[in-house]
Short mmCIF file of C-alpha atoms in Angstrom, two decimals:
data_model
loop_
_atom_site.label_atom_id
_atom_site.label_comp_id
_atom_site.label_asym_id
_atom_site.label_seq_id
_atom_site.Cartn_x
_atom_site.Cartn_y
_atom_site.Cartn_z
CA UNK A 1 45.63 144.59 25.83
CA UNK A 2 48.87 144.11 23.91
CA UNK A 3 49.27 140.90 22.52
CA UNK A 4 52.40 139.75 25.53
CA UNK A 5 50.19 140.66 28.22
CA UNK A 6 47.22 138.46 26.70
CA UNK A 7 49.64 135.32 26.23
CA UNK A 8 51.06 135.77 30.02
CA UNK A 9 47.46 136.31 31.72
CA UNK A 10 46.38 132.54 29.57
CA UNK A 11 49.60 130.69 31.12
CA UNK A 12 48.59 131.90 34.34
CA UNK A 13 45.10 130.60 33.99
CA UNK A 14 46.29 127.23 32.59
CA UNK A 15 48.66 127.01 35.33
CA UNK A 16 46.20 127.67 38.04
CA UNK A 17 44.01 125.14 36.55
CA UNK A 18 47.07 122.70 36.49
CA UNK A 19 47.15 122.64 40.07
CA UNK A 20 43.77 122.13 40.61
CA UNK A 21 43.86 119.25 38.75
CA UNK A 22 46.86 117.99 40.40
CA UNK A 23 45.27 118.73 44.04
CA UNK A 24 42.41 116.76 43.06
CA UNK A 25 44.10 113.51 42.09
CA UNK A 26 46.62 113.94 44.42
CA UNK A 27 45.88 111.01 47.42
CA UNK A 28 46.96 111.61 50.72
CA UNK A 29 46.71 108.20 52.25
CA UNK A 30 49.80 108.00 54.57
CA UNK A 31 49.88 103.94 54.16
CA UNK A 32 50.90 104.66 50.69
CA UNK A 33 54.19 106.55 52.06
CA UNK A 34 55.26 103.01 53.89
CA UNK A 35 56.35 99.25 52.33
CA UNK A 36 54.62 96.27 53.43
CA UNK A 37 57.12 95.78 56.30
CA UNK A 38 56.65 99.25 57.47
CA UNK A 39 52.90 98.38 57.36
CA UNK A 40 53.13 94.79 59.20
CA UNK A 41 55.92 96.52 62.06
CA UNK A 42 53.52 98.96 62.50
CA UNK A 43 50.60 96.64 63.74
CA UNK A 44 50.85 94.98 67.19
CA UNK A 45 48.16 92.55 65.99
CA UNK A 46 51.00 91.40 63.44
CA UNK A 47 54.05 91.55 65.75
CA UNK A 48 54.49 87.66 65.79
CA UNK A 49 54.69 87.35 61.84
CA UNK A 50 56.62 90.92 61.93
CA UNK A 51 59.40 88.63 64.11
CA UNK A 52 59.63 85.43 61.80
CA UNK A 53 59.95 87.94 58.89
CA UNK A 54 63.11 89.53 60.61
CA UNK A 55 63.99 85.53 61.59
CA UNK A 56 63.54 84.02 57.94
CA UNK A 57 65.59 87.25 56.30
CA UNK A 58 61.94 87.81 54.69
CA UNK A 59 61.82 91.28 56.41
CA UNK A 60 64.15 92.57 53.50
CA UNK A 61 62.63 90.70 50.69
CA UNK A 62 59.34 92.58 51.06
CA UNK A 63 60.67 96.13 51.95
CA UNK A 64 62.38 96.00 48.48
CA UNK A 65 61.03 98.06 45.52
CA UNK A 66 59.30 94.78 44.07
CA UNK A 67 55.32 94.58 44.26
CA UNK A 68 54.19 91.77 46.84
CA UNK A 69 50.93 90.71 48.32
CA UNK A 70 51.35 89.43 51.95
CA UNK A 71 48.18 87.56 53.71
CA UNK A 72 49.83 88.11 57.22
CA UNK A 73 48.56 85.56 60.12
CA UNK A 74 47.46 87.66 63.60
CA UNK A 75 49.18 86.72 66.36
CA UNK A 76 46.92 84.47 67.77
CA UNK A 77 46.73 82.38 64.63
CA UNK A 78 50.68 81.81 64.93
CA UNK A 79 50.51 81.07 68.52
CA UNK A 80 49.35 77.33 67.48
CA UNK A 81 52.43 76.79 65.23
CA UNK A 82 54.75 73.58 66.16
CA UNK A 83 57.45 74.37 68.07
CA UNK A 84 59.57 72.09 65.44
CA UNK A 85 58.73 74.41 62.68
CA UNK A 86 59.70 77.36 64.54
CA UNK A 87 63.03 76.12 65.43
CA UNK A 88 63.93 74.60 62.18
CA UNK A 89 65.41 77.03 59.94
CA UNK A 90 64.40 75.56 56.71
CA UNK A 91 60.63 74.99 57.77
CA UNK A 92 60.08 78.64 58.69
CA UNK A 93 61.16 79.88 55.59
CA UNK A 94 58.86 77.40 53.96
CA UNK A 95 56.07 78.81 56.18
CA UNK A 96 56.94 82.37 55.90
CA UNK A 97 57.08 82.50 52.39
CA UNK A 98 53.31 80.59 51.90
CA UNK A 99 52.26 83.90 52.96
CA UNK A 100 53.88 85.99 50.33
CA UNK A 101 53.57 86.14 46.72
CA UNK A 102 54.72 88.01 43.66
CA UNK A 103 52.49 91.09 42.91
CA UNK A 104 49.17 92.72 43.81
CA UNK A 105 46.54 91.07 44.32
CA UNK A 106 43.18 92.26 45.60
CA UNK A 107 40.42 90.87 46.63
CA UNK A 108 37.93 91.94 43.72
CA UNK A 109 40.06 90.20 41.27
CA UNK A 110 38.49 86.48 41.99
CA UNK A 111 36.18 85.21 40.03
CA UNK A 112 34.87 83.20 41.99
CA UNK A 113 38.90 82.00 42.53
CA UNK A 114 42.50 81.94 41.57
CA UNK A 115 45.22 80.22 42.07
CA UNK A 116 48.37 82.25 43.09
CA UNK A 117 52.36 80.93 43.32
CA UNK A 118 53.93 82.02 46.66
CA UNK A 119 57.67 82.30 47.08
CA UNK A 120 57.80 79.23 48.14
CA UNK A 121 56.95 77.49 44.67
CA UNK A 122 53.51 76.34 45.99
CA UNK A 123 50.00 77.56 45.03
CA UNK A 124 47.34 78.78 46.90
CA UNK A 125 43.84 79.59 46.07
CA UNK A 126 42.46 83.23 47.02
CA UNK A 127 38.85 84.12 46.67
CA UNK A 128 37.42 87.24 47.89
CA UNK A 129 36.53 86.39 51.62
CA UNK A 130 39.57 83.56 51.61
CA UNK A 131 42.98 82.55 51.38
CA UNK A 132 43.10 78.66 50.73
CA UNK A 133 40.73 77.34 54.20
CA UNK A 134 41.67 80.72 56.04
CA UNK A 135 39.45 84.02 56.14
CA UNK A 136 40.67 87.38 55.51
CA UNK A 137 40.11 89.63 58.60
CA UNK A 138 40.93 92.96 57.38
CA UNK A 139 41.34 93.26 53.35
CA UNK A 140 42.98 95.30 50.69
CA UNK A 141 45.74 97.40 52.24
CA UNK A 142 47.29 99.15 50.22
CA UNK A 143 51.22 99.93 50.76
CA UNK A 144 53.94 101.87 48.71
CA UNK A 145 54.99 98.07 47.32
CA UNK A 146 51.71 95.97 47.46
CA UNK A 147 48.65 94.76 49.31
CA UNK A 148 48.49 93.40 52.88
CA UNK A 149 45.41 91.41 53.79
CA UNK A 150 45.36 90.21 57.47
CA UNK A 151 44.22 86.66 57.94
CA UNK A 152 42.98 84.58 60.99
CA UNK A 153 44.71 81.41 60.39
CA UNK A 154 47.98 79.96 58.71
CA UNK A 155 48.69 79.12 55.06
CA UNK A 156 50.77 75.71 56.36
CA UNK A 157 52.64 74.54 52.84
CA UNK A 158 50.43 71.44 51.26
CA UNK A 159 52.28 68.37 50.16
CA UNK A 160 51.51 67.93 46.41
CA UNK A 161 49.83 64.48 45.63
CA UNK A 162 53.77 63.03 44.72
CA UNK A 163 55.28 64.18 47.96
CA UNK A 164 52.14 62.77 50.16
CA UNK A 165 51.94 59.07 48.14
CA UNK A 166 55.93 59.29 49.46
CA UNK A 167 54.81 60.06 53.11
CA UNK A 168 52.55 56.94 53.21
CA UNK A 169 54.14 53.54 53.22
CA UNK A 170 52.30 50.71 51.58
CA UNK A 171 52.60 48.37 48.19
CA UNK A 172 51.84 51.28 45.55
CA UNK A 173 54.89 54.19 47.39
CA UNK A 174 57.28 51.14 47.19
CA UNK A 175 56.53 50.36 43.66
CA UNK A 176 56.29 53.95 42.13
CA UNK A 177 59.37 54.63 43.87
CA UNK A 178 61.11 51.51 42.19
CA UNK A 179 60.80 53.31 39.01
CA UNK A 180 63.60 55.97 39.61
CA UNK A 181 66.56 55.99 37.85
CA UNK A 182 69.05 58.25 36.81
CA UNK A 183 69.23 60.19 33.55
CA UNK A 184 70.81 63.75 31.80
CA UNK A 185 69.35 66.99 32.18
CA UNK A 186 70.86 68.47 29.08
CA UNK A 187 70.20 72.32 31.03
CA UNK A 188 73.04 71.36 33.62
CA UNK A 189 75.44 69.07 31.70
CA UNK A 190 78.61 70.67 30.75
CA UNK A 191 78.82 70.33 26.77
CA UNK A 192 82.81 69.60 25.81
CA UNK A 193 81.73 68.59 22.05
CA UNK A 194 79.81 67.62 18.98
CA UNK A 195 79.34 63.85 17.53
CA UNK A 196 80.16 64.24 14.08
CA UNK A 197 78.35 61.23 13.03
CA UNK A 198 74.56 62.43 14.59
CA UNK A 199 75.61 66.14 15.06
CA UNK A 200 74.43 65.55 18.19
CA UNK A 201 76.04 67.32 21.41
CA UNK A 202 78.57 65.27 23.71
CA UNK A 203 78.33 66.09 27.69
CA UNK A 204 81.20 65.65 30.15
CA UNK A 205 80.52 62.61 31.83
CA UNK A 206 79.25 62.96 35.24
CA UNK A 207 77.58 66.36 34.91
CA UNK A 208 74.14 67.21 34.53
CA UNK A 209 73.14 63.94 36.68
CA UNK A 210 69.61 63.99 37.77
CA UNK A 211 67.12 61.83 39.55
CA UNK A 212 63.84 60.57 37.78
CA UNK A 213 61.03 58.76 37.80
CA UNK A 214 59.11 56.96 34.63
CA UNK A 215 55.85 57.46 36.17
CA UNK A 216 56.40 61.35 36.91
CA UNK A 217 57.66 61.36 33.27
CA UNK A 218 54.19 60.04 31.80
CA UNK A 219 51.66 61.94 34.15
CA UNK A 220 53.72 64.33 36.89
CA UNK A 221 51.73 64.09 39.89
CA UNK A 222 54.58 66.87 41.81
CA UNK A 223 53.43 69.66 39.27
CA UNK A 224 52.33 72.22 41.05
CA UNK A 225 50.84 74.10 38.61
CA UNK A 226 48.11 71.12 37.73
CA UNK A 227 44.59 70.68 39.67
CA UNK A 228 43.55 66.54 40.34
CA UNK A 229 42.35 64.36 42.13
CA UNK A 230 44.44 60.85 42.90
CA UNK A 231 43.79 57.86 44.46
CA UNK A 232 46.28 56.22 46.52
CA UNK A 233 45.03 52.36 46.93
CA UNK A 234 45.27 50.67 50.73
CA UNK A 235 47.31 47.32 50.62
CA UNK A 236 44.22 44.94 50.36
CA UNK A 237 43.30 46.93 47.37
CA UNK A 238 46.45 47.02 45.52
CA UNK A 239 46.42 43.43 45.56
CA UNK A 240 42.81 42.54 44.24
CA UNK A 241 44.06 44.92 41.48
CA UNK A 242 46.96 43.09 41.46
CA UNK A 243 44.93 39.56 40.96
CA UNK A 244 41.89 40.75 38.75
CA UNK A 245 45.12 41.98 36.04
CA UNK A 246 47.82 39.40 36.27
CA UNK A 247 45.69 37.24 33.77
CA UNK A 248 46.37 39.73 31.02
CA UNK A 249 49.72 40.70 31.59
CA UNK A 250 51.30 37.48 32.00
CA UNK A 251 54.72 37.61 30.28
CA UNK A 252 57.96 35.60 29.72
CA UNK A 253 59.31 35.57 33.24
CA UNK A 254 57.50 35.97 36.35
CA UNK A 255 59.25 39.23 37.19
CA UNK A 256 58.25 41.03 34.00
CA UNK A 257 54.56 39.74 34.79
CA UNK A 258 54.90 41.50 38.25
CA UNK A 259 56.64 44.69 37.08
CA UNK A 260 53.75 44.67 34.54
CA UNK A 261 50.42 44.06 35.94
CA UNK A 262 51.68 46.69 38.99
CA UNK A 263 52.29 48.96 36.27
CA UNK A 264 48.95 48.96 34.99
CA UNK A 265 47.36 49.25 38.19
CA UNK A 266 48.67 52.32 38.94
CA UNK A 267 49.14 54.37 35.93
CA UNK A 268 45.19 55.22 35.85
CA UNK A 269 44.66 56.12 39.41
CA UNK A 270 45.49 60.42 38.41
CA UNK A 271 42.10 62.05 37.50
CA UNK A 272 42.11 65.53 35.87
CA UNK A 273 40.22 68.26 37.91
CA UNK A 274 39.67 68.17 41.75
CA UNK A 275 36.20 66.21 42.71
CA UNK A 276 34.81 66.41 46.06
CA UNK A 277 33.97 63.16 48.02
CA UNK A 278 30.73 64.09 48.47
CA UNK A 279 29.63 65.06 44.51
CA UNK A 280 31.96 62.71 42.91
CA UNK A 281 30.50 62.16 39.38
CA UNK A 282 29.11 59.04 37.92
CA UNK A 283 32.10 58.63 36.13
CA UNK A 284 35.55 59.61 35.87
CA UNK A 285 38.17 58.94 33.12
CA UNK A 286 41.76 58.86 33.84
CA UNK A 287 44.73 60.89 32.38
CA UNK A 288 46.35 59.62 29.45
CA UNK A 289 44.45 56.08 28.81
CA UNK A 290 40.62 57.42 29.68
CA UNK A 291 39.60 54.22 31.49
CA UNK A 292 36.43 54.56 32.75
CA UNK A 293 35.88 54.36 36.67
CA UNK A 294 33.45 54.71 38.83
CA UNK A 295 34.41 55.70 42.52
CA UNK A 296 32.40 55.03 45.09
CA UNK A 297 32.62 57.39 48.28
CA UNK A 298 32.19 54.85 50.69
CA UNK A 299 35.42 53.10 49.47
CA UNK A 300 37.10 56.10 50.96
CA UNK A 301 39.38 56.02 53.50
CA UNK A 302 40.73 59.37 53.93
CA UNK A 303 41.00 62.43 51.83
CA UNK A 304 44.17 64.68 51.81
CA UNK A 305 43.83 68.02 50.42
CA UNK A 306 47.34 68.71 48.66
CA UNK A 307 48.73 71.89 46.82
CA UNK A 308 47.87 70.55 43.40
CA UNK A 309 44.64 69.11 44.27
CA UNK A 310 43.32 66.03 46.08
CA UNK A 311 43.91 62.54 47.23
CA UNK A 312 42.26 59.83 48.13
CA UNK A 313 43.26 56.58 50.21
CA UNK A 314 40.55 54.23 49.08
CA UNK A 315 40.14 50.62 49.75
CA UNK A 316 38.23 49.29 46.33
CA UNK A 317 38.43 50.95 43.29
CA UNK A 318 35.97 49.97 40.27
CA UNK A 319 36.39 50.69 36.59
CA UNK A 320 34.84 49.06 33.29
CA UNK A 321 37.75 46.42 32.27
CA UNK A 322 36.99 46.96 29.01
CA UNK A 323 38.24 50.51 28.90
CA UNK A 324 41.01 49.31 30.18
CA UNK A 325 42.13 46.21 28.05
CA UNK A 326 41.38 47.75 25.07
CA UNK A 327 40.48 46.82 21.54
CA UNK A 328 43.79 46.36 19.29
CA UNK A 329 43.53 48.40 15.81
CA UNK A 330 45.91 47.86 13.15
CA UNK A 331 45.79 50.35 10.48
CA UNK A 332 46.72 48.41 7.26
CA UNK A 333 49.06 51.63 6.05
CA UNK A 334 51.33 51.28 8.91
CA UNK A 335 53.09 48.52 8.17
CA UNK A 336 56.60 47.09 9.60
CA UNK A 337 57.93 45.52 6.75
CA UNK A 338 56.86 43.43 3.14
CA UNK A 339 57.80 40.57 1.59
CA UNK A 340 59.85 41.92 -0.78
CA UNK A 341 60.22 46.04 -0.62
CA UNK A 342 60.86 46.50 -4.27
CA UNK A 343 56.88 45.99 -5.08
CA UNK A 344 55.01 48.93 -5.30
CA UNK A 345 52.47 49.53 -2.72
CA UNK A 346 49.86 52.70 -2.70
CA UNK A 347 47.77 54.23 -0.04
CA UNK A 348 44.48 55.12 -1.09
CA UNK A 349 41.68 57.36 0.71
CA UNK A 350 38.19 56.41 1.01
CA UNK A 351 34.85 57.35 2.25
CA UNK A 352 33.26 54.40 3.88
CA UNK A 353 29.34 54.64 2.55
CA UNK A 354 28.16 52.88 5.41
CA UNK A 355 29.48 55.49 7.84
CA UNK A 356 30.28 58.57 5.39
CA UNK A 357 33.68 58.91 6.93
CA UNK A 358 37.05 58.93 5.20
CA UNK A 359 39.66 55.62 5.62
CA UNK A 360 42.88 54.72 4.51
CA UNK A 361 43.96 51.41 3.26
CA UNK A 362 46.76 49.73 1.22
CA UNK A 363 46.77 48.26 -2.12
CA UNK A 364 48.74 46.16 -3.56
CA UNK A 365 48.46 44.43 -6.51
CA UNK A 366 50.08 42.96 -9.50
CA UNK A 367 53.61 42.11 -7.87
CA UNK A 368 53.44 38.47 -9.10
CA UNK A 369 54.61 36.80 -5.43
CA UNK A 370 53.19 33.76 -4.44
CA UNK A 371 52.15 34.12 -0.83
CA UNK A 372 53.25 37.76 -0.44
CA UNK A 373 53.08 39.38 2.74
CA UNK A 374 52.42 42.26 5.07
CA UNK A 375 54.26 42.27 8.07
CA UNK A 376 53.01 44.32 11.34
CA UNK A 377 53.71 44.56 14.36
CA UNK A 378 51.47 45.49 17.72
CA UNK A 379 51.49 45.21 21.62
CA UNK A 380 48.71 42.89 23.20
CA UNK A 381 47.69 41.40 26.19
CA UNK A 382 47.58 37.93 27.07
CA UNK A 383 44.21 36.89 26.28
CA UNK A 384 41.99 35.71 23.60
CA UNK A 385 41.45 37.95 20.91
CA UNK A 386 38.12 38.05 18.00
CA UNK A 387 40.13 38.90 14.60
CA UNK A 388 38.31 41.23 12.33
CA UNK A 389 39.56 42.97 9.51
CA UNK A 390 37.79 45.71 6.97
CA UNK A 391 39.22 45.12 3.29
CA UNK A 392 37.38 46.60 0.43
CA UNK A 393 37.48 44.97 -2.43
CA UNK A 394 35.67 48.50 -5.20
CA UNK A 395 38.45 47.92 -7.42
CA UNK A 396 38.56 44.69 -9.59
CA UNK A 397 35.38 42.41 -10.62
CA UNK A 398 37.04 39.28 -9.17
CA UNK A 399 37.60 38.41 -5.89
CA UNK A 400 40.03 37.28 -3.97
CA UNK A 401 41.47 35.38 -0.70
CA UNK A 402 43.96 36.74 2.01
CA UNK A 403 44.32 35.81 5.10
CA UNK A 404 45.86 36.60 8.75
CA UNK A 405 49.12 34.34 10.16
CA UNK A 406 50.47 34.98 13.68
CA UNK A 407 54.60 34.92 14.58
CA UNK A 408 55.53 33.15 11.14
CA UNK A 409 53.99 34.11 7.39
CA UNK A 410 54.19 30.00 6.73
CA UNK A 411 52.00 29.05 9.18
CA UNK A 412 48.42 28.61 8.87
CA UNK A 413 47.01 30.91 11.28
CA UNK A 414 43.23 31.97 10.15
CA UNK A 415 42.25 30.10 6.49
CA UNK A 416 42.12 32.36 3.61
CA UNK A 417 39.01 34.49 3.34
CA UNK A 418 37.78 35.86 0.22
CA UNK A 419 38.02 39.31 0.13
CA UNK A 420 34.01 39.83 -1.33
CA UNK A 421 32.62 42.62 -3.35
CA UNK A 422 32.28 46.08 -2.09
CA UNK A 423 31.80 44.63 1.34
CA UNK A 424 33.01 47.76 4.19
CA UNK A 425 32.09 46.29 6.74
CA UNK A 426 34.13 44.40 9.76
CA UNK A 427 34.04 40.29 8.57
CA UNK A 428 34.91 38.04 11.94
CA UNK A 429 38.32 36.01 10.90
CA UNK A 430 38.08 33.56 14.13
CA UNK A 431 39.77 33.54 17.76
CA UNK A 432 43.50 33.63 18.63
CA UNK A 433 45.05 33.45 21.91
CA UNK A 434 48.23 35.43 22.75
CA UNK A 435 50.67 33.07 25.07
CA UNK A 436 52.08 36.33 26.68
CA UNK A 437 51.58 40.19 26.78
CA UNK A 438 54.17 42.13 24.44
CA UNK A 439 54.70 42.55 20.63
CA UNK A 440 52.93 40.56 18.62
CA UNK A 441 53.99 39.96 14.95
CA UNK A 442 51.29 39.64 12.17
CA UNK A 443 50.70 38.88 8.75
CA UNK A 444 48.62 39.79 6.34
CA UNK A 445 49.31 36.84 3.59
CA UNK A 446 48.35 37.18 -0.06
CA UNK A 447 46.94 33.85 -2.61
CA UNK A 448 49.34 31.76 -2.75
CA UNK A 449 49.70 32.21 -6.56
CA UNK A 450 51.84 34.26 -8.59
CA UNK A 451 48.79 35.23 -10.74
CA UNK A 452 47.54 39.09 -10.79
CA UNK A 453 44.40 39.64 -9.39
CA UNK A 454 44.26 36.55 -7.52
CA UNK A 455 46.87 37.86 -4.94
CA UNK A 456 45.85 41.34 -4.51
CA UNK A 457 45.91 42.49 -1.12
CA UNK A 458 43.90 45.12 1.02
CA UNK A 459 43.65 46.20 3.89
CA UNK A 460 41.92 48.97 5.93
CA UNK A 461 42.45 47.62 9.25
CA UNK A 462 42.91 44.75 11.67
CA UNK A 463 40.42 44.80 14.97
CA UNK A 464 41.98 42.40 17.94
CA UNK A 465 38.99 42.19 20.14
CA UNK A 466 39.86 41.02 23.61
CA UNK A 467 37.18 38.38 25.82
CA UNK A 468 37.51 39.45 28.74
CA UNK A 469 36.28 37.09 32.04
#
């Protein structure tokens, strides 16, 4: 066999063998020659949601070339749909597009659950029997451009937790909404120019003009993308708050006590995590400040499930008010201003024997000042406070007295203290009363002699303690 002949007869082999292969992986499902649309038209059972697709222009999102995963509602599961949402353009869409979401998903991917944006902007969570509260009648349909699952009920859009607090009226919707205002969203503004003084950019006035809210801003209840539980407080209940917290915000004007103590009431009522009513935990600590509650079920009034999570309308809330008004700690380092900025002042690191951790305090020493000073400042409540301070005195054999003034350097405040020996542990400087919640300024006051080594100071920190009733 000449050597052409041997080289033709192997291509012919490999080719045969080609096709084989290629007839064995080759699938022949017809559904995989039509898009989801083609697949939902097709099925009388999904005629209803086939006809709000064609009605919300959604018909010719989903027989693009993009990957989708529809959950499509039967037709008796529409049939209990509002007329008002039917006939309101706007709604529909909303409704429509709960059902559809970006890319494949099927229903072995779940583990035991995910969470899955629909083209609507909300989330819903798909398990492998479910789609949020509704079950999945016929599963895994593949299409040219997705999956189709077939569900017996209808994904209505949740309210997050912001827009439901906003469809209840009562004291805590009318306060949080008192805290909008309107700021810059420097993604929209139109920049004409460039301060030469800051280098910072300069927007045409009037664009980029945006509506906020200061509470959203610290913890943003509206995020979609979060998972929590929040508590929404009945009237009665905002208004114990309201009296058990007034005592420690009082401030200068009766307004600014208001604003204040309604503040604090409601900044700690957004939980991390969703918690059922009926295995809520011993205790729960709150976003940002960790105050310590503890929720009791049968304070519950009613319980929303929302797109981000869950809420609760409660009429008592309890919490440890001690997690709440909170110790004061004033690291001696971080300090406002001195008595005179030219002395030298070091930091020094330490490792406290008595707990084997590492501190920081300052030193100074030798800057020949009578009375010299340490200015800081702090916010506090208005309430009486046990002053402690740690100052270790490891590096001179003499001692020495400080002490701790309030407001003004020059007046007494607590009576010098001798700073003892090697002493790391918290010494008890006496009680002070704050007339008002805010900034508080305090001093840390040297001897009041110019000699060196009797007017060292030190200082690891300052502990404001707050008795609380």
């Amino acid at each position: 066999m000449t050597r052409s002949v041997i080289i033709l007869f192997l291509l012919i082999v490999l080719s045969c063998k080609k096709d084989k292969w290629n007839d064995r992986n080759r699938i022949d499902d017809p559904a995989l020659k039509k898009d989801l649309l083609q697949m939902i038209s097709s099925n009388p059972d999904l005629s209803l949601f086939n006809t709000y697709l064609v009605k919300t222009g959604y018909d010719k999102v989903i027989a693009s070339s993009k990957t989708f995963t529809v959950w499509a509602p039967t037709n008796k599961a529409l049939q209990g749909i509002a007329p008002s949402i039917i006939n309101d353009t706007a709604q529909l869409k909303r409704l429509i597009a709960n059902h559809i979401a970006n890319q494949s998903y099927l229903t072995t991917m779940p583990s035991p659950a995910i969470r899955i944006r629909t083209l609507n902007g909300k989330n819903i969570t798909f398990t492998s029997t479910q789609i949020d509260e509704e079950h999945i009648i016929s599963a895994d349909q593949y299409t040219a451009n997705g999956i189709l699952h077939v569900v017996d009920g209808v994904l209505l859009p949740k309210m997050n937790a912001w827009e439901y607090l906003n469809s209840v009226d009562g004291l805590q919707q009318t306060f949080l909404q008192s805290l909008k205002y309107t700021g810059i969203d420097t993604t929209i503004a139109e920049q004409i120019g460039v301060d030469p003084q800051t280098g910072r950019p300069i927007y045409k006035p009037g664009t980029g003009l945006v509506e906020l809210n200061r509470f959203l801003q610290r913890t943003d209840i509206s995020n979609e993308d979060s998972l929590l539980t929040y508590v929404i407080l009945k009237d009665n209940a905002y208004t114990d708050e309201k009296s058990k917290l007034v005592q420690y915000f009082t401030d200068t004007t009766a307004a600014l006590t208001d604003t204040t103590t309604q503040w604090n009431v409601v900044k700690d009522l957004v939980f991390n995590g969703v918690y059922d009513a009926d295995n809520l935990p011993a205790v729960l600590y709150s976003v940002k400040d960790s105050v310590k509650f503890h929720l009791d079920r049968t304070a519950i009034v009613s319980v929303q499930k929302v797109s981000n999570g869950i809420v609760y309308v409660m009429d008592h809330i309890d919490y440890e008010l001690d997690s709440k008004i909170k110790p004061v700690i004033i690291e001696g380092e971080r300090f406002y201003d001195l008595k005179d900025r030219t002395k030298a002042s070091s930091v020094r690191t330490r490792i406290n024997p008595l707990t084997h951790l590492l501190f920081r305090d300052i030193y100074i020493a030798n800057h020949g000042i009578n009375a010299f000073w340490i200015n800081y400042k702090t916010v506090v409540n208005s309430v009486k406070y046990k002053v402690y301070w740690v100052a270790v005195n490891d590096f001179q054999t003499g001692t020495f007295p400080m002490r701790v003034a309030f407001k003004d350097p020059a007046v007494t405040g607590f009576p010098y203290k001798t700073v003892e020996l090697n002493n790391y542990s918290e010494v008890y400087l006496g009680d002070y009363t704050t007339d008002h919640y805010g900034l508080l300024n305090l001093y840390l006051v040297g001897n009041s002699v110019t000699t060196n080594g009797l007017n060292t100071l030190v200082l690891d920190y300052i502990k404001l303690v707050p008795i609380l009733n």
